[in-house]
Structures are given as structure tokens and as C-alpha cells.
Amino acid sequence: MQIERAPASAAAKARPRVGFVSLGCPKNLVDSEVMMGLLDRAGAEITPNAESADILVVNTCSFIDKAKQESVDAILEMARLKTAGSARKLIVAGCLVERYRDEIQKNIPEVDAVVGTGELESILAAAGLETQPTAQSASPFNILGSSAAAHVPAEVRPGVESRSGTHNASSRPEGDRRATQGRFSRSEWDGATAQMPQYLYDHTTPRLRTTRSASAYIKIAEGCDHPCTFCVIPNLRGQFRSRRFESVIAEAEMLVAEGVREITLIGQDTTCYGEDLGLKDGLAQLLDRLARIEGLTWLRFLYAYPNRITGKLLETIAKHDNICKYLDVPLQHASAPVLKTMKRGGGADIFLKTIEKVRAAVPNIALRTSFIVGFPGETDADFEALCDFVADAKFDWLGVFSYSDEEGSRAYDLEKKVPKRVIEQRRRALMKLQKGLSRQSKRELVGRTYDVLVEGESAETPLLWEGRTQFHAPEIDGTVYLNDFGPFESLTPGRFYRCEVTEAHDYDLVARVLHEVPTGAAPEPEPAGVLL
Ligand code: SF4
């Protein structure tokens, strides 16, 4: 990606260098990319070198204890660099700010400013850069030139849509009801502002993509209205809100024109997409429209809420070759009493029926889920029910989280806490069970051929390259290692190759390249953003 800039001037030479650490999930990564875009447009230079940065930013995660600790460690490391190096400012952004706004600055005096998840635009003031009015002429998408701009439908050009980065004030009745029930209240959190985040970027917001090869995320919704008792994400991210349909299409068209070939739609719950905009089956409609974008090779979404997987959604996934046959549906547990206390509902029998429906509608679909073990009150029998369900359901990918007791969640006040030692034993036992199931299912893939998106040389050894099939979401699932390039001297990251699986390990595959899969004359997509 070539960024055209004004001729060098004294002001340009004085551009502050900003180093960015981004922690947590892809949703947080998109926030980092938006903040980098805003800083870049305001004249800052984004640097991968912390030692030479004038400003250091840590975009934090605060989902569970482990994530909070990782965030604090990263802040302390940057604080040390600031003291020892050339940085004159340290800014902390993200979920940790929503949770501990005052305490961060009180306890870590090196921190100069904080930026919550609902105030991404204030990164400019925090960095000492002036806020610039949003205009298409200033968007990094403009670097695509007139052909990409031509993809933007007239009805979503700036001036027609609501102010960039500000969400239209619509909501879901479920969310409004939960709000009156106190679901989003932060009154018990010291230092948190009462005002819930409302921000949501749009296609006119500058954004510097950091993801490797031909892959990009698009955040289609923010916040969550569900009542899960273990989860503080709604308190951190606010009520559910969707981006406008046309804005998502416009962003996807611009990314594809830039060379992106795989788009992953993200949100806490993408299956609620559009309900606040009055759309029925909004995600299915959105996928159906996006799948028609010429040049888009793979389209996927994360995450599905189990009771919102409609027939229409499955029909849409099955209908389009370029919609990945992949579904990530976090089920959290399979024992009905535990799910009831989690305020999620469902149980093993209902979930098995859902899985059957999904597999019947979309044959060979890859299913991913995640579970929490050690939720308050979880008995040995509940855990056994979960293991039996996992053995029956045979997921392609599975993640297991140890329950984390989060102050401010409803589960925090529950009795019958499970000892940490038992939680750890259960986590390990469930992972061991899944490892055996995964090994068995991966072995069945030997000899089959798949399209593989090549991502580049393996971090482990230059003798191997890495890639993914449509059944592997970026940065989440196993890896396809390529040890035989077939007719090629070398491979090109960001391109697709037909490959034959030659070996299977517990989670990863080894494959040999057969031939390249043409996906149109894509320019080499270079990420414009960089992280520390
Ligand atoms: S659906 Fe996910 S993000 Fe929303 S409250 Fe439940 S666990 Fe949290």
C-alpha cells in the first residue's frame, strides 16, 4: 500500500513517531487500527520500534484476570521504556480503561492519558495532535485512487451518513430492557464513567490495517445485549449496535480493491447483526450481499449465538462458494443447570440438534466452540455431561477457558465457587479429550486436497511455510505447514494454492503444493499499519 503524502516540510519532518501495542481479540485490533489511522491522518508516523517512539500506546484487554495481568505487564514494560528511552508520552487505551480509568493513572504515574473504547477519536488529543474533521479526502481508503472510490455507493458517501465514527442512536428492545434491569451499570466500579461507550467506526474512518497477507477484519457490530452472568463485556463495550449495511459493503469493496481476499466479519455476537436497524436475518442479508463482491475469495464471521443460527443463515452459507464453511459458536457449557445459572439456556440435547441441523444444511462445515470450566456450582456430574457432549459433538476446533471470577459480573456474587485446582484439572482433562478427537479427525484428511491461503514463512523454521484452509480462521485455529512447493521455487504470501494433505498432527496439517488457484490479478496487499 503506497501512501501519498504532501512534500516534506519542517512540520512533516517533526512528525511524532507512535509505537502501538495491541492486546486481546480481533475487535480490539480493529480499534487499534482505527486509532492508528486517526493518528496517521493527523500527521503521526506509526513505528514498529518502541525505543525510538515519541509516543507509546497500549490498547488493553480486560476480559478476564489473565488478560488484565497481560495488559498491566505491557503498560509497565512501556513505562520502563518511556523512563529509559525517548518517549515523552504513554497512553493507555481499551477495555482496561473502561474498568479502571482512575486507578491506572493513580497507580502508574508514567501514564499520561487514557482513552476508553467509546472515545477512540480522543487518541488525537491524548497524543497532542489536533482533531481533523472527517472527510473522504482524508481517508486512507483514498490511497486506493478513483477506482476504489467508485465502489462507494452514493448513499453512503460522507455527508449522507451520520457523523463518522458515531453510531446512529438505534437499539434493540432486548438491550433497552436489559439496560433498565441494570445490565450495563458500572456504579460499583470505582473510577468508571457512568456513560456507556457508543462509538462505532464506519467506512469513512481512517484505518491502518495490520493483518498479514490478504486478510482483513471488518467490525460489523459492537457491544452485547446478552445477560451471560460470567461476562463483563457488555459493561465494557456497551449496548449492542450495528454498523449500517451500506457502510460495511463500502468498506469490504474498498478492502478487496486494495488486494484483500479474505474478510472476517467480527462482533461479540454477529448473529444479532441488523436487529437494531430493523433488519430481519440481517447477517444472512449482509453475507449474501458481500459474497457477490468480485474478487472476494473467502468471507467468514465470528461469533454465532447458538439460538440465533437461523435456517436462512445456513442457507446463505451453503449457497455461496466464497462463504467459508466455518462456524464459531461459543456454547460455554453443555450441562443445562450450569447454562441456566450462566443465563444462557440450552443444554446438550438442544445443542446436538442444532449441530445436526448445521451439518445437514452445510455438509463438511468446520465447527468451533469454546467452553468455560469451573463455573460456580459446576459439579463433577456437570463436568462429565460436558465431556460426554464434546465426545458426541466432535468439534473441529475447541477452546477451554478456566472460569475467572470477575468483579461486576453477576456470577461474582454466586456461592459454591469451584477451587482453582479443580478448575485446572477439568481444563486439562477436557483439552486432552479434544486432542484425541482432533488427532483422529485430522488423520482422515490425509490425501484430500484443499485451497490454502499462504501466509508466509513459518516462524519456527524457514524450511516450512504456513497457510490456512477455509476451515481455519486467522490466528485462531491450527496451521497448514507446507514442506513441498510442488512446481514452484517459492510461494507468494497472500495467494491461494491447491494443496494435498500429506501428514496430520494433533491440530496441524502438513501439505504439498499442487498448483496455484487464480483469484484475479490482486495487487500485493501490504499492511500499512505496524505493531510493536
Ligand atoms: S454473548 Fe458473549 S459477549 Fe455477550 S454477554 Fe454472553 S459471553 Fe459476553
XYZ file of C-alpha atoms and ligand atoms in Angstrom:
540
model
C 0.000 0.000 0.000
C 1.519 3.307 -1.071
C 0.584 6.315 0.986
C 0.944 9.591 -0.872
C 1.900 12.479 1.298
C 2.443 16.158 0.899
C 6.056 17.201 0.081
C 8.413 17.157 3.041
C 8.294 20.294 5.131
C 9.598 21.323 8.510
C 6.292 20.215 10.001
C 6.433 16.864 8.204
C 9.966 16.264 9.500
C 8.679 16.811 13.022
C 6.040 14.104 12.715
C 5.746 12.360 16.092
C 6.524 8.644 15.980
C 3.897 6.463 17.664
C 4.507 2.862 18.786
C 1.408 0.723 19.302
C 0.866 -2.428 21.393
C -2.481 -4.134 20.698
C -3.694 -6.838 23.090
C -6.764 -9.065 23.173
C -9.207 -10.027 20.477
C -9.588 -9.032 16.799
C -12.267 -6.489 17.849
C -9.640 -4.688 19.891
C -7.214 -4.972 16.971
C -9.691 -3.123 14.739
C -9.878 -0.385 17.402
C -6.063 -0.192 17.306
C -6.141 0.045 13.501
C -8.695 2.872 13.716
C -6.603 4.781 16.278
C -3.512 4.299 14.094
C -5.487 5.594 11.107
C -6.597 8.678 13.024
C -3.030 9.346 14.211
C -1.588 8.779 10.730
C -4.073 11.186 9.198
C -3.230 13.777 11.830
C 0.434 13.599 10.803
C 1.951 10.983 13.121
C 4.241 8.220 11.920
C 3.459 4.705 13.167
C 6.679 2.914 14.108
C 7.460 -0.733 14.966
C 10.386 0.437 17.094
C 9.454 1.219 20.716
C 12.897 2.632 21.579
C 12.627 5.432 19.026
C 8.919 6.221 19.555
C 7.897 9.642 20.872
C 4.526 8.302 21.992
C 3.712 4.786 23.193
C 0.150 3.442 23.155
C -1.037 0.218 24.821
C -4.516 -0.864 23.710
C -5.576 -3.167 26.534
C -7.872 -6.127 27.143
C -9.764 -6.672 30.382
C -11.921 -9.683 29.575
C -10.600 -11.989 32.327
C -7.912 -11.886 35.018
C -5.194 -13.289 32.760
C -5.891 -10.633 30.116
C -5.823 -7.868 32.739
C -2.458 -9.097 34.011
C -1.071 -9.191 30.464
C -2.301 -5.623 29.941
C -0.745 -4.353 33.177
C 2.552 -6.090 32.301
C 2.573 -4.431 28.867
C 1.857 -0.998 30.403
C 4.678 -1.460 32.921
C 7.080 -2.531 30.181
C 6.204 0.553 28.119
C 6.511 2.721 31.260
C 10.060 1.393 31.726
C 10.853 2.142 28.080
C 9.448 5.646 28.481
C 11.649 6.278 31.515
C 14.740 4.864 29.799
C 14.140 5.965 26.212
C 12.982 8.846 24.088
C 9.196 8.513 24.529
C 7.588 11.548 26.086
C 4.061 10.156 26.376
C 2.455 6.891 27.397
C -1.223 6.431 26.528
C -3.361 3.532 27.743
C -6.458 2.687 25.699
C -9.128 -0.014 25.566
C -11.145 -2.184 27.932
C -8.874 -1.778 30.969
C -9.606 1.966 30.837
C -13.362 1.350 30.897
C -12.844 -0.775 34.015
C -10.074 1.066 35.922
C -9.978 4.569 34.447
C -8.785 6.406 37.569
C -6.664 3.655 39.058
C -4.436 3.335 36.004
C -3.108 6.874 36.255
C -3.088 6.812 40.051
C -1.029 3.611 40.237
C 1.156 4.069 37.172
C 2.171 7.759 37.139
C 4.123 7.297 33.866
C 0.733 7.047 32.103
C -0.085 10.474 30.646
C -3.564 9.831 29.249
C -6.265 7.191 28.971
C -8.664 6.525 26.063
C -11.754 4.339 26.577
C -13.339 2.038 23.994
C -16.047 4.619 23.345
C -13.738 7.562 22.702
C -11.224 6.378 20.096
C -11.118 9.836 18.497
C -9.681 11.300 21.683
C -6.420 9.452 20.935
C -5.545 12.616 18.974
C -5.934 14.952 21.939
C -4.122 12.423 24.146
C -1.228 12.388 21.668
C -1.233 16.192 21.462
C -2.376 16.185 17.829
C -5.225 18.290 16.587
C -8.546 16.655 15.703
C -9.183 16.869 11.986
C -12.672 16.860 10.506
C -13.610 13.555 8.899
C -13.701 13.878 5.141
C -13.310 11.345 2.399
C -10.346 13.264 1.023
C -8.505 12.493 4.242
C -9.418 8.790 4.409
C -6.608 6.257 3.858
C -9.027 4.488 1.551
C -8.376 7.376 -0.822
C -4.943 5.965 -1.442
C -6.834 3.384 -3.466
C -7.447 6.040 -6.065
C -10.558 6.811 -8.024
C -11.360 3.225 -8.999
C -11.799 2.193 -5.384
C -13.704 5.360 -4.548
C -16.062 4.484 -7.379
C -17.068 1.386 -5.405
C -18.547 3.553 -2.652
C -22.300 3.800 -3.166
C -23.507 7.407 -3.338
C -25.903 6.881 -0.463
C -23.066 6.189 1.983
C -20.659 8.935 0.983
C -19.785 11.340 3.801
C -22.365 13.975 4.376
C -25.148 11.471 3.847
C -24.318 9.032 6.615
C -24.295 10.145 10.233
C -21.105 11.759 11.536
C -18.186 9.420 11.030
C -17.419 7.243 13.995
C -20.722 7.987 15.689
C -23.378 5.373 15.924
C -26.939 6.036 14.839
C -28.976 6.124 18.041
C -30.940 2.911 17.450
C -31.056 -0.069 19.773
C -32.708 -3.442 20.249
C -35.712 -3.779 22.589
C -33.800 -6.595 24.334
C -30.898 -4.239 25.017
C -33.171 -1.438 26.240
C -34.894 -3.876 28.574
C -31.546 -5.102 29.900
C -30.425 -1.518 30.401
C -33.431 -0.796 32.636
C -32.606 -4.007 34.537
C -29.118 -2.621 35.250
C -27.179 -4.947 32.914
C -24.840 -2.173 31.808
C -24.484 -0.421 35.167
C -20.966 0.348 36.328
C -21.965 2.103 39.532
C -19.992 -0.408 41.618
C -16.808 0.154 39.628
C -14.530 2.798 41.124
C -13.476 5.380 38.595
C -15.505 4.056 35.649
C -17.541 6.722 33.875
C -21.297 6.158 34.035
C -21.555 6.940 30.322
C -21.525 3.697 28.307
C -19.418 3.528 25.128
C -21.406 4.313 21.988
C -18.641 4.714 19.411
C -18.594 2.651 16.234
C -16.343 3.426 13.280
C -17.574 3.481 9.710
C -16.118 3.190 6.207
C -15.028 6.828 6.161
C -12.978 6.481 9.355
C -9.269 6.205 8.608
C -7.861 2.796 9.497
C -4.383 1.304 9.027
C -4.669 -2.435 8.530
C -2.050 -4.531 10.383
C -3.122 -8.048 9.423
C -0.772 -10.182 7.335
C -1.196 -11.263 3.725
C -4.570 -10.883 2.037
C -6.712 -10.986 5.154
C -8.660 -8.262 6.969
C -11.250 -7.900 9.699
C -14.370 -5.763 9.492
C -16.161 -4.985 12.716
C -19.866 -5.034 11.884
C -21.257 -4.507 15.374
C -20.136 -3.506 18.829
C -21.390 -4.217 22.354
C -23.635 -7.032 23.524
C -27.162 -7.250 24.987
C -26.965 -10.821 26.285
C -27.219 -11.465 30.030
C -24.436 -14.095 30.480
C -23.667 -13.908 34.196
C -19.906 -14.569 33.895
C -19.294 -11.817 31.355
C -18.445 -8.124 31.823
C -18.048 -7.353 28.119
C -21.435 -5.545 27.939
C -20.281 -3.323 30.836
C -17.031 -2.613 28.985
C -18.340 -2.227 25.439
C -21.933 -1.057 25.901
C -25.254 -1.946 24.332
C -25.335 -3.846 21.045
C -25.190 -1.615 17.985
C -24.758 -2.483 14.310
C -22.915 -0.630 11.623
C -25.047 0.468 8.692
C -25.415 -2.172 5.998
C -24.105 0.061 3.195
C -21.122 1.183 5.252
C -19.981 -2.437 5.724
C -20.392 -3.122 1.992
C -18.426 0.020 1.126
C -15.570 -0.944 3.450
C -15.466 -4.506 2.085
C -15.391 -3.246 -1.520
C -12.539 -0.896 -0.718
C -10.535 -3.637 1.030
C -10.991 -6.011 -1.913
C -9.931 -3.272 -4.335
C -6.831 -2.890 -2.168
C -5.965 -6.591 -2.626
C -7.633 -8.210 0.380
C -9.000 -11.660 -0.488
C -10.292 -12.874 2.892
C -12.658 -10.844 5.067
C -13.642 -11.879 8.578
C -16.680 -10.089 9.979
C -16.433 -9.628 13.730
C -18.590 -8.583 16.664
C -19.403 -10.005 20.128
C -22.410 -11.638 18.506
C -22.591 -11.185 14.746
C -25.812 -13.224 14.547
C -27.713 -10.253 16.074
C -26.440 -8.011 13.258
C -29.034 -5.544 11.995
C -31.729 -6.182 14.615
C -31.289 -2.601 15.867
C -31.575 -1.379 12.259
C -34.896 -3.179 11.774
C -33.364 -5.903 9.561
C -34.658 -9.462 9.713
C -31.945 -12.057 9.206
C -29.527 -9.146 8.910
C -26.355 -11.260 8.953
C -27.687 -13.547 6.220
C -28.589 -10.495 4.121
C -25.181 -8.952 4.703
C -23.308 -12.167 3.823
C -25.436 -12.615 0.709
C -24.552 -9.098 -0.483
C -20.852 -9.281 0.455
C -20.421 -12.675 -1.221
C -21.251 -11.003 -4.526
C -18.192 -8.743 -4.382
C -15.970 -9.795 -7.237
C -12.508 -10.837 -6.074
C -13.561 -11.720 -2.530
C -12.331 -15.308 -2.202
C -13.196 -16.065 1.427
C -15.794 -14.489 3.688
C -16.412 -15.615 7.276
C -17.892 -14.301 10.517
C -17.163 -14.646 14.241
C -19.171 -15.371 16.536
C -22.616 -17.004 16.453
C -25.023 -17.169 19.409
C -26.484 -20.724 19.480
C -30.180 -19.864 19.333
C -29.675 -17.355 16.524
C -28.414 -19.763 13.869
C -31.377 -19.500 11.526
C -32.266 -21.616 8.513
C -31.756 -18.531 6.348
C -28.223 -18.035 7.702
C -27.277 -21.647 6.996
C -28.874 -21.487 3.546
C -26.780 -18.416 2.774
C -23.543 -20.075 3.943
C -24.325 -23.111 1.781
C -25.332 -21.025 -1.244
C -22.087 -19.116 -1.836
C -18.803 -20.853 -2.645
C -16.837 -17.943 -1.205
C -18.525 -18.037 2.219
C -16.248 -20.244 4.309
C -17.867 -23.386 5.581
C -16.910 -22.466 9.118
C -18.959 -21.625 12.182
C -17.648 -20.458 15.556
C -20.416 -20.829 18.099
C -19.232 -20.422 21.700
C -21.521 -22.697 23.745
C -19.817 -22.058 27.138
C -21.148 -25.313 28.652
C -23.412 -28.290 27.900
C -24.956 -29.041 31.300
C -28.443 -27.486 31.477
C -28.214 -26.450 35.178
C -24.885 -24.683 34.588
C -26.178 -22.971 31.438
C -29.250 -21.843 33.393
C -27.080 -20.207 36.075
C -24.978 -18.698 33.302
C -28.262 -17.220 31.987
C -27.682 -18.695 28.554
C -30.137 -21.584 28.441
C -29.916 -24.666 26.269
C -28.206 -27.941 27.044
C -26.515 -30.936 25.419
C -29.657 -32.300 23.689
C -30.681 -28.945 22.221
C -27.120 -28.212 21.106
C -26.737 -31.624 19.457
C -29.926 -30.930 17.480
C -28.558 -27.541 16.423
C -25.272 -29.140 15.337
C -27.167 -31.777 13.371
C -29.170 -29.036 11.638
C -25.993 -27.104 10.814
C -24.192 -30.166 9.403
C -27.228 -31.190 7.363
C -27.565 -27.709 5.838
C -23.842 -27.164 5.239
C -22.060 -30.507 4.731
C -18.419 -30.641 5.879
C -18.714 -27.371 7.770
C -15.945 -26.851 10.357
C -17.357 -26.168 13.817
C -15.520 -24.308 16.533
C -16.735 -23.732 20.065
C -15.408 -22.682 23.456
C -16.333 -23.699 26.984
C -15.832 -22.358 30.482
C -14.959 -24.936 33.134
C -15.270 -24.338 36.864
C -18.279 -22.001 36.765
C -19.670 -21.577 40.330
C -21.739 -24.631 41.268
C -20.329 -26.851 38.488
C -20.357 -30.394 39.904
C -18.448 -33.477 38.793
C -21.670 -34.629 37.106
C -21.958 -31.314 35.196
C -18.386 -31.680 34.023
C -18.975 -35.275 32.932
C -22.042 -34.138 30.985
C -19.830 -31.578 29.248
C -17.213 -34.233 28.372
C -19.893 -36.607 27.047
C -21.279 -33.808 24.898
C -17.835 -32.970 23.484
C -17.275 -36.645 22.619
C -20.663 -36.778 20.859
C -20.479 -33.451 19.044
C -16.948 -33.922 17.621
C -15.975 -30.301 17.108
C -13.234 -29.462 14.653
C -11.828 -26.819 16.980
C -12.402 -26.264 20.666
C -11.143 -23.772 23.257
C -11.428 -24.209 27.025
C -11.318 -21.277 29.442
C -10.873 -21.589 33.181
C -13.635 -19.656 34.969
C -12.386 -16.234 36.024
C -14.266 -14.555 38.888
C -14.882 -11.041 37.573
C -15.991 -8.315 39.955
C -19.047 -6.645 38.465
C -20.359 -9.834 36.847
C -23.465 -11.495 38.319
C -21.512 -14.741 38.790
C -19.114 -12.932 41.132
C -21.811 -12.965 43.823
C -22.642 -16.651 43.360
C -21.733 -19.159 46.041
C -20.203 -22.635 45.586
C -17.051 -21.415 43.890
C -15.005 -24.273 42.408
C -11.426 -24.477 43.775
C -8.765 -23.273 41.312
C -7.000 -26.661 41.444
C -10.193 -28.449 40.331
C -10.794 -25.885 37.591
C -7.302 -26.521 36.230
C -7.752 -30.314 36.376
C -11.017 -30.034 34.458
C -9.499 -27.721 31.843
C -6.634 -30.119 31.223
C -8.947 -33.162 31.093
C -11.233 -31.535 28.527
C -8.314 -30.416 26.367
C -6.879 -33.959 26.493
C -10.211 -35.376 25.353
C -10.389 -32.902 22.475
C -6.778 -33.580 21.484
C -7.598 -37.258 20.903
C -10.744 -36.385 18.921
C -8.869 -33.807 16.873
C -5.978 -36.177 16.082
C -8.452 -38.763 14.806
C -10.398 -36.314 12.616
C -7.252 -34.649 11.243
C -5.877 -38.062 10.174
C -8.939 -38.557 7.996
C -7.878 -35.512 5.968
C -4.632 -37.080 4.687
C -4.800 -37.464 0.911
C -7.505 -34.820 0.469
C -6.899 -31.570 -1.417
C -7.796 -28.044 -0.296
C -7.253 -24.435 -1.316
C -4.705 -22.932 1.069
C -4.148 -19.217 1.624
C -0.379 -18.923 2.032
C 0.639 -16.602 4.858
C 4.430 -16.800 4.645
C 7.477 -18.444 6.110
C 6.928 -20.319 9.357
C 8.107 -18.543 12.478
C 9.561 -21.895 13.595
C 11.809 -22.665 10.604
C 12.419 -21.150 7.144
C 12.148 -24.683 5.716
C 8.400 -24.616 6.250
C 5.770 -22.179 5.077
C 2.392 -21.639 6.707
C -1.105 -21.306 5.396
C -4.761 -21.886 6.186
C -7.735 -23.578 4.541
C -11.247 -22.116 4.721
C -11.668 -24.304 7.825
C -9.033 -22.340 9.763
C -9.908 -18.823 10.968
C -6.973 -16.399 11.108
C -4.861 -16.549 14.286
C -7.302 -18.960 15.982
C -7.179 -22.495 14.653
C -4.366 -24.895 13.672
C -1.901 -24.336 10.838
C -1.229 -25.968 7.469
C 2.549 -26.368 7.070
C 3.834 -26.510 3.505
C 7.064 -28.501 3.126
C 6.874 -29.261 -0.602
C 6.228 -26.394 -3.023
C 5.492 -28.750 -5.955
C 6.210 -26.979 -9.266
C 7.211 -23.687 -7.571
C 10.621 -22.399 -6.497
C 8.908 -20.172 -3.958
C 5.392 -19.220 -2.910
C 3.797 -15.787 -2.673
C 2.143 -14.801 0.617
C -1.446 -13.706 0.097
C -2.034 -16.126 -2.804
C -4.080 -19.317 -2.840
C -2.619 -22.716 -3.800
C -4.307 -26.070 -4.219
C -2.555 -28.437 -1.800
C -2.694 -32.101 -0.850
C -2.577 -33.033 2.835
C 0.332 -35.442 3.387
C 0.519 -35.643 7.205
C -1.732 -34.900 10.165
C -0.748 -33.984 13.700
C -2.982 -33.333 16.732
C -4.167 -29.966 15.424
C -1.913 -29.088 12.464
C -1.603 -30.461 8.950
C 1.328 -30.826 6.556
C 0.632 -30.436 2.844
C 2.314 -30.235 -0.565
C 1.503 -27.671 -3.202
C -0.127 -28.862 -6.431
C -0.875 -25.651 -8.334
C -1.857 -22.015 -7.841
C -5.545 -21.096 -7.626
C -6.216 -17.948 -9.661
C -8.149 -15.338 -7.683
C -7.908 -12.401 -10.070
C -4.991 -10.048 -10.559
C -4.695 -8.893 -6.978
C -2.127 -6.248 -6.203
C 0.232 -7.353 -3.451
C -1.529 -6.216 -0.281
C 0.912 -4.616 2.123
C -0.439 -3.774 5.574
C 0.011 -0.047 6.227
C -0.085 -0.362 10.000
C 2.560 -1.923 12.220
C 2.528 -3.040 15.842
C 5.359 -3.169 18.369
S -22.827 -13.331 24.358
Fe -20.596 -13.302 24.670
S -20.035 -11.122 24.881
Fe -22.270 -11.275 25.151
S -22.579 -11.411 27.367
Fe -22.511 -13.540 26.571
S -20.342 -14.150 26.710
Fe -20.414 -11.919 26.957
